[in-house]
Short mmCIF file of C-alpha atoms in Angstrom, two decimals:
data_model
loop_
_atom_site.label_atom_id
_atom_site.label_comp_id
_atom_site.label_asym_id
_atom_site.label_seq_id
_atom_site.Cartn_x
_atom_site.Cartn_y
_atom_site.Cartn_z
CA UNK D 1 0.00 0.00 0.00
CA UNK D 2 1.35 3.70 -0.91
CA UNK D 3 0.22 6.63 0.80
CA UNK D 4 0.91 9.52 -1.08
CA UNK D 5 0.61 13.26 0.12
CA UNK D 6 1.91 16.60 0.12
CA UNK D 7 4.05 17.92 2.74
CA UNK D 8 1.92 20.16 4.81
CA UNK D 9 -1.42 18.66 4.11
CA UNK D 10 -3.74 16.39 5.39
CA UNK D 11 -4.52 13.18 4.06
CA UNK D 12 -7.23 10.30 5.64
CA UNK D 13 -7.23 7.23 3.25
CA UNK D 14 -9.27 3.96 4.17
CA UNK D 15 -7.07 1.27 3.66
CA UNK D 16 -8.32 -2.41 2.94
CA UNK D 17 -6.46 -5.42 3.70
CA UNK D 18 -7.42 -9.47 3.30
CA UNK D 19 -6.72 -11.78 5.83
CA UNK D 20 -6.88 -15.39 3.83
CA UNK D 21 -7.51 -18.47 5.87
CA UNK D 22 -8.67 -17.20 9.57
CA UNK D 23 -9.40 -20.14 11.55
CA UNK D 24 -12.13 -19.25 14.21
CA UNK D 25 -12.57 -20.72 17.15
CA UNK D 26 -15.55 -22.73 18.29
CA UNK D 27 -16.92 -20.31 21.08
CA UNK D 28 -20.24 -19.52 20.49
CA UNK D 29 -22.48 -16.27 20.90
CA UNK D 30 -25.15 -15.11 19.42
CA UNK D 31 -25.17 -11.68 18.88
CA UNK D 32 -25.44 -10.98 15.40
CA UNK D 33 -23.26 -8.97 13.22
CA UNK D 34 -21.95 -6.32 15.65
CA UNK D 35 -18.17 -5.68 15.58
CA UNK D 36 -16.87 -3.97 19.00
CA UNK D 37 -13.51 -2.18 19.12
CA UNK D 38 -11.72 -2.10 22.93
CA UNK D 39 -8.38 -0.69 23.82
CA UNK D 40 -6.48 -2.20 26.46
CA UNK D 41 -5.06 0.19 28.85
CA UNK D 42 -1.85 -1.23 28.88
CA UNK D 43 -1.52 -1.42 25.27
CA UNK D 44 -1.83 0.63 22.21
CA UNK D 45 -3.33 -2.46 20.23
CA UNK D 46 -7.03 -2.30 20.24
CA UNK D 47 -9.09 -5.72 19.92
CA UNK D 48 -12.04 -6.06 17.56
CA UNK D 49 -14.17 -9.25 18.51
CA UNK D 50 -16.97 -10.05 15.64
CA UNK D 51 -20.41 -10.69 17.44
CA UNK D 52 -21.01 -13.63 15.25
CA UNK D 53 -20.86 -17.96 15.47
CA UNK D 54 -17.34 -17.29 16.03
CA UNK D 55 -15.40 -14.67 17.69
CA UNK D 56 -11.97 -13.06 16.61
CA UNK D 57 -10.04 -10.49 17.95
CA UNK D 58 -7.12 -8.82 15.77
CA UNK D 59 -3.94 -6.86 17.33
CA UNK D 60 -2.47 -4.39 14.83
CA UNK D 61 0.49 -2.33 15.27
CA UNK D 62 2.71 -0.26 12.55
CA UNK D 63 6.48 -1.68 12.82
CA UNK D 64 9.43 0.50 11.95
CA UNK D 65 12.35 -0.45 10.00
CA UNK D 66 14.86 1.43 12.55
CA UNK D 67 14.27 4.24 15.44
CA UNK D 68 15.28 7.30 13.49
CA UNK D 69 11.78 6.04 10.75
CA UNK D 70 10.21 5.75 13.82
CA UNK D 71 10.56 9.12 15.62
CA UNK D 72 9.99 10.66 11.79
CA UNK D 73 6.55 8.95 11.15
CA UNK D 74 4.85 8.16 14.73
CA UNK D 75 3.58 11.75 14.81
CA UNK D 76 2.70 11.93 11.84
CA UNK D 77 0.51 8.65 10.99
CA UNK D 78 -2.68 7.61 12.44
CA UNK D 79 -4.53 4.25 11.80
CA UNK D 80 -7.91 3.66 13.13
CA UNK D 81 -9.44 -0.04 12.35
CA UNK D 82 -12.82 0.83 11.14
CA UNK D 83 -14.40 -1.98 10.09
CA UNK D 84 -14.34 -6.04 9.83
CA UNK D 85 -16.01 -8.24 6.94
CA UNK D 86 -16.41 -12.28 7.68
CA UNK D 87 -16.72 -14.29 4.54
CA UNK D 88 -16.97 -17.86 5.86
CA UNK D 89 -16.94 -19.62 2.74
CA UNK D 90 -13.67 -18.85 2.08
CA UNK D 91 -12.38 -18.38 5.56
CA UNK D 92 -11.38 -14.45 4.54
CA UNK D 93 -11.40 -11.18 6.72
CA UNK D 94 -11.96 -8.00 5.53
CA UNK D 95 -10.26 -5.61 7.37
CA UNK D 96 -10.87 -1.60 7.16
CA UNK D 97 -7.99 0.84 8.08
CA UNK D 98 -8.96 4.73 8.35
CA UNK D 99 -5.12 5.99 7.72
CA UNK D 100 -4.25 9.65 8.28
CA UNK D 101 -1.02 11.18 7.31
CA UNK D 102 0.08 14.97 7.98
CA UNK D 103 3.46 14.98 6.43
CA UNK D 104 5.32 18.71 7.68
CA UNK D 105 7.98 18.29 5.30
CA UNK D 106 8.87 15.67 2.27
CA UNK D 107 9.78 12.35 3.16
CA UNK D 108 9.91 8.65 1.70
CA UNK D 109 9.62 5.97 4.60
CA UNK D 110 8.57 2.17 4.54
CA UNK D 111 6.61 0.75 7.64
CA UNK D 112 5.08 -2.32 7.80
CA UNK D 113 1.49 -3.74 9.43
CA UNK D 114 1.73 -6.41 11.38
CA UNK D 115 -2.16 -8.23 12.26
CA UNK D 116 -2.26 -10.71 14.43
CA UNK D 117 -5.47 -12.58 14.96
CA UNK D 118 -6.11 -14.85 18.89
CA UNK D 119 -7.33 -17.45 17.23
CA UNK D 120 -3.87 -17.97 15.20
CA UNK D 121 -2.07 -16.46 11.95
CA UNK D 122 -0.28 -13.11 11.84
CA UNK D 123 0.03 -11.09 8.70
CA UNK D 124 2.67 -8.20 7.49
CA UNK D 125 1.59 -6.04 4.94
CA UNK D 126 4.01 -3.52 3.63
CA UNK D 127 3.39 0.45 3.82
CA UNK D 128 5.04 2.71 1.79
CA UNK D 129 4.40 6.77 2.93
CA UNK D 130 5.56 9.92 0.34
CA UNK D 131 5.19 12.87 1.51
CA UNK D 132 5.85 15.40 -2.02
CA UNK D 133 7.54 18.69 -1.79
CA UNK D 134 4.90 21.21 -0.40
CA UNK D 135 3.37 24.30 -2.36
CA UNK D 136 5.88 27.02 -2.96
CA UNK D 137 4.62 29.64 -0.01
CA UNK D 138 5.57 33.37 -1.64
CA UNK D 139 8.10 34.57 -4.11
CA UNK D 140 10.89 37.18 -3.28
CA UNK D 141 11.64 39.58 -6.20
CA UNK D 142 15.22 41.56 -5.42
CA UNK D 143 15.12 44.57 -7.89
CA UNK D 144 19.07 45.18 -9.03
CA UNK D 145 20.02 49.06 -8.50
CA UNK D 146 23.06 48.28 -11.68
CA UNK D 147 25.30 45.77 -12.60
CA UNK D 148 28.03 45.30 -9.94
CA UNK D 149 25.89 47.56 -7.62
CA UNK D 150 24.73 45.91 -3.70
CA UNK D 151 20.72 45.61 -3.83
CA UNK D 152 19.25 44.44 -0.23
CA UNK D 153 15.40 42.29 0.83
CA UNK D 154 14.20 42.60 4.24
CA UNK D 155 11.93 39.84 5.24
CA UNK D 156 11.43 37.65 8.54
CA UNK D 157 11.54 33.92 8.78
CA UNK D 158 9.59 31.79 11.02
CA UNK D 159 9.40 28.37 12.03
CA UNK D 160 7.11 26.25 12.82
CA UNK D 161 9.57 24.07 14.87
CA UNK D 162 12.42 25.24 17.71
#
C-alpha cells in the first residue's frame, strides 16, 4: 500500500487489507453482526471481537524499519481499524484501516502492518508513505540598483519548529 501526500497537508485514506484463511474458534455467541472495538489500557493495540458464530479479535500495530523512521513517522501517521467483513466460505477477513497522514515536510519511509489474529495467523503487509515537496509559499523579487551595484530584501523567517 502507498500513501501519497503533500508535505503540509492532510490526508485520511481507508485502507483495505485481506486476511486469507482465519481459523475461528468454536466459542459460540449469538449476537449478530456487531463488531466492538476495545483498547487495552496497557496497550496501544485495540481488539475487535466479531459478534457472530465465532469470535476473533485482531492486534495491529505499525512496525518500523529502525528508530530514526520511527521518531519521523509516529507523529505523523494515524490508523484507526474501522471496520471487519467475515466471509466464511472462504475463511477471509476484511479488514478496514482509516489511515491519516500529515506529512510537515517531504519524506519517503517504509513501515510495515503487522495483524495478528487470537485465534492464530499473523500477517505483514508492507506500507510505503511519500510525503511530495509542499506548495511554494511566496516569491521574493530583489530589484538590481546596476550591474556590480549591492541591492538588499528585508523579510522575517519563522518556524514552525524550535
Amino acid at each position: 500500500v502507498v500513501i501519497r501526500c503533500q508535505a503540509r497537508q492532510r490526508l485520511e485514506q481507508r485502507v483495505e487489507l485481506l486476511l486469507i484463511g482465519v481459523m475461528p474458534g468454536e466459542t459460540g455467541n449469538d449476537a449478530g453482526n456487531s463488531a466492538m472495538v476495545s483498547t487495552d489500557e496497557s496497550s496501544n493495540t485495540p481488539e475487535v471481537t466479531d459478534g457472530s458464530s465465532a469470535t476473533l479479535e485482531f492486534l495491529y500495530e505499525l512496525q518500523y524499519q529502525s528508530d530514526e523512521i520511527r521518531s519521523q513517522l509516529e507523529s505523523l501517521v494515524g490508523m484507526q481499524l474501522l471496520q471487519k467483513e467475515w466471509d466464511t466460505d472462504f475463511r477471509i477477513v476484511t479488514l478496514v484501516f482509516n489511515v491519516v497522514f500529515a506529512p510537515s515536510k517531504p519524506m519517503r519511509n517504509k513501515a510495515t502492518l503487522a495483524v495478528q489474529c487470537t485465534a492464530g495467523g499473523l500477517w505483514k503487509f508492507p506500507l510505503v508513505f511519500i510525503a511530495t515537496e509542499p506548495e511554494v509559499d511566496d516569491v521574493i523579487n530583489i530589484v538590481a540598483v546596476g550591474l556590480n551595484k549591492e541591492s538588499i530584501v528585508g523579510f522575517k523567517l519563522t518556524s514552525q519548529t524550535r
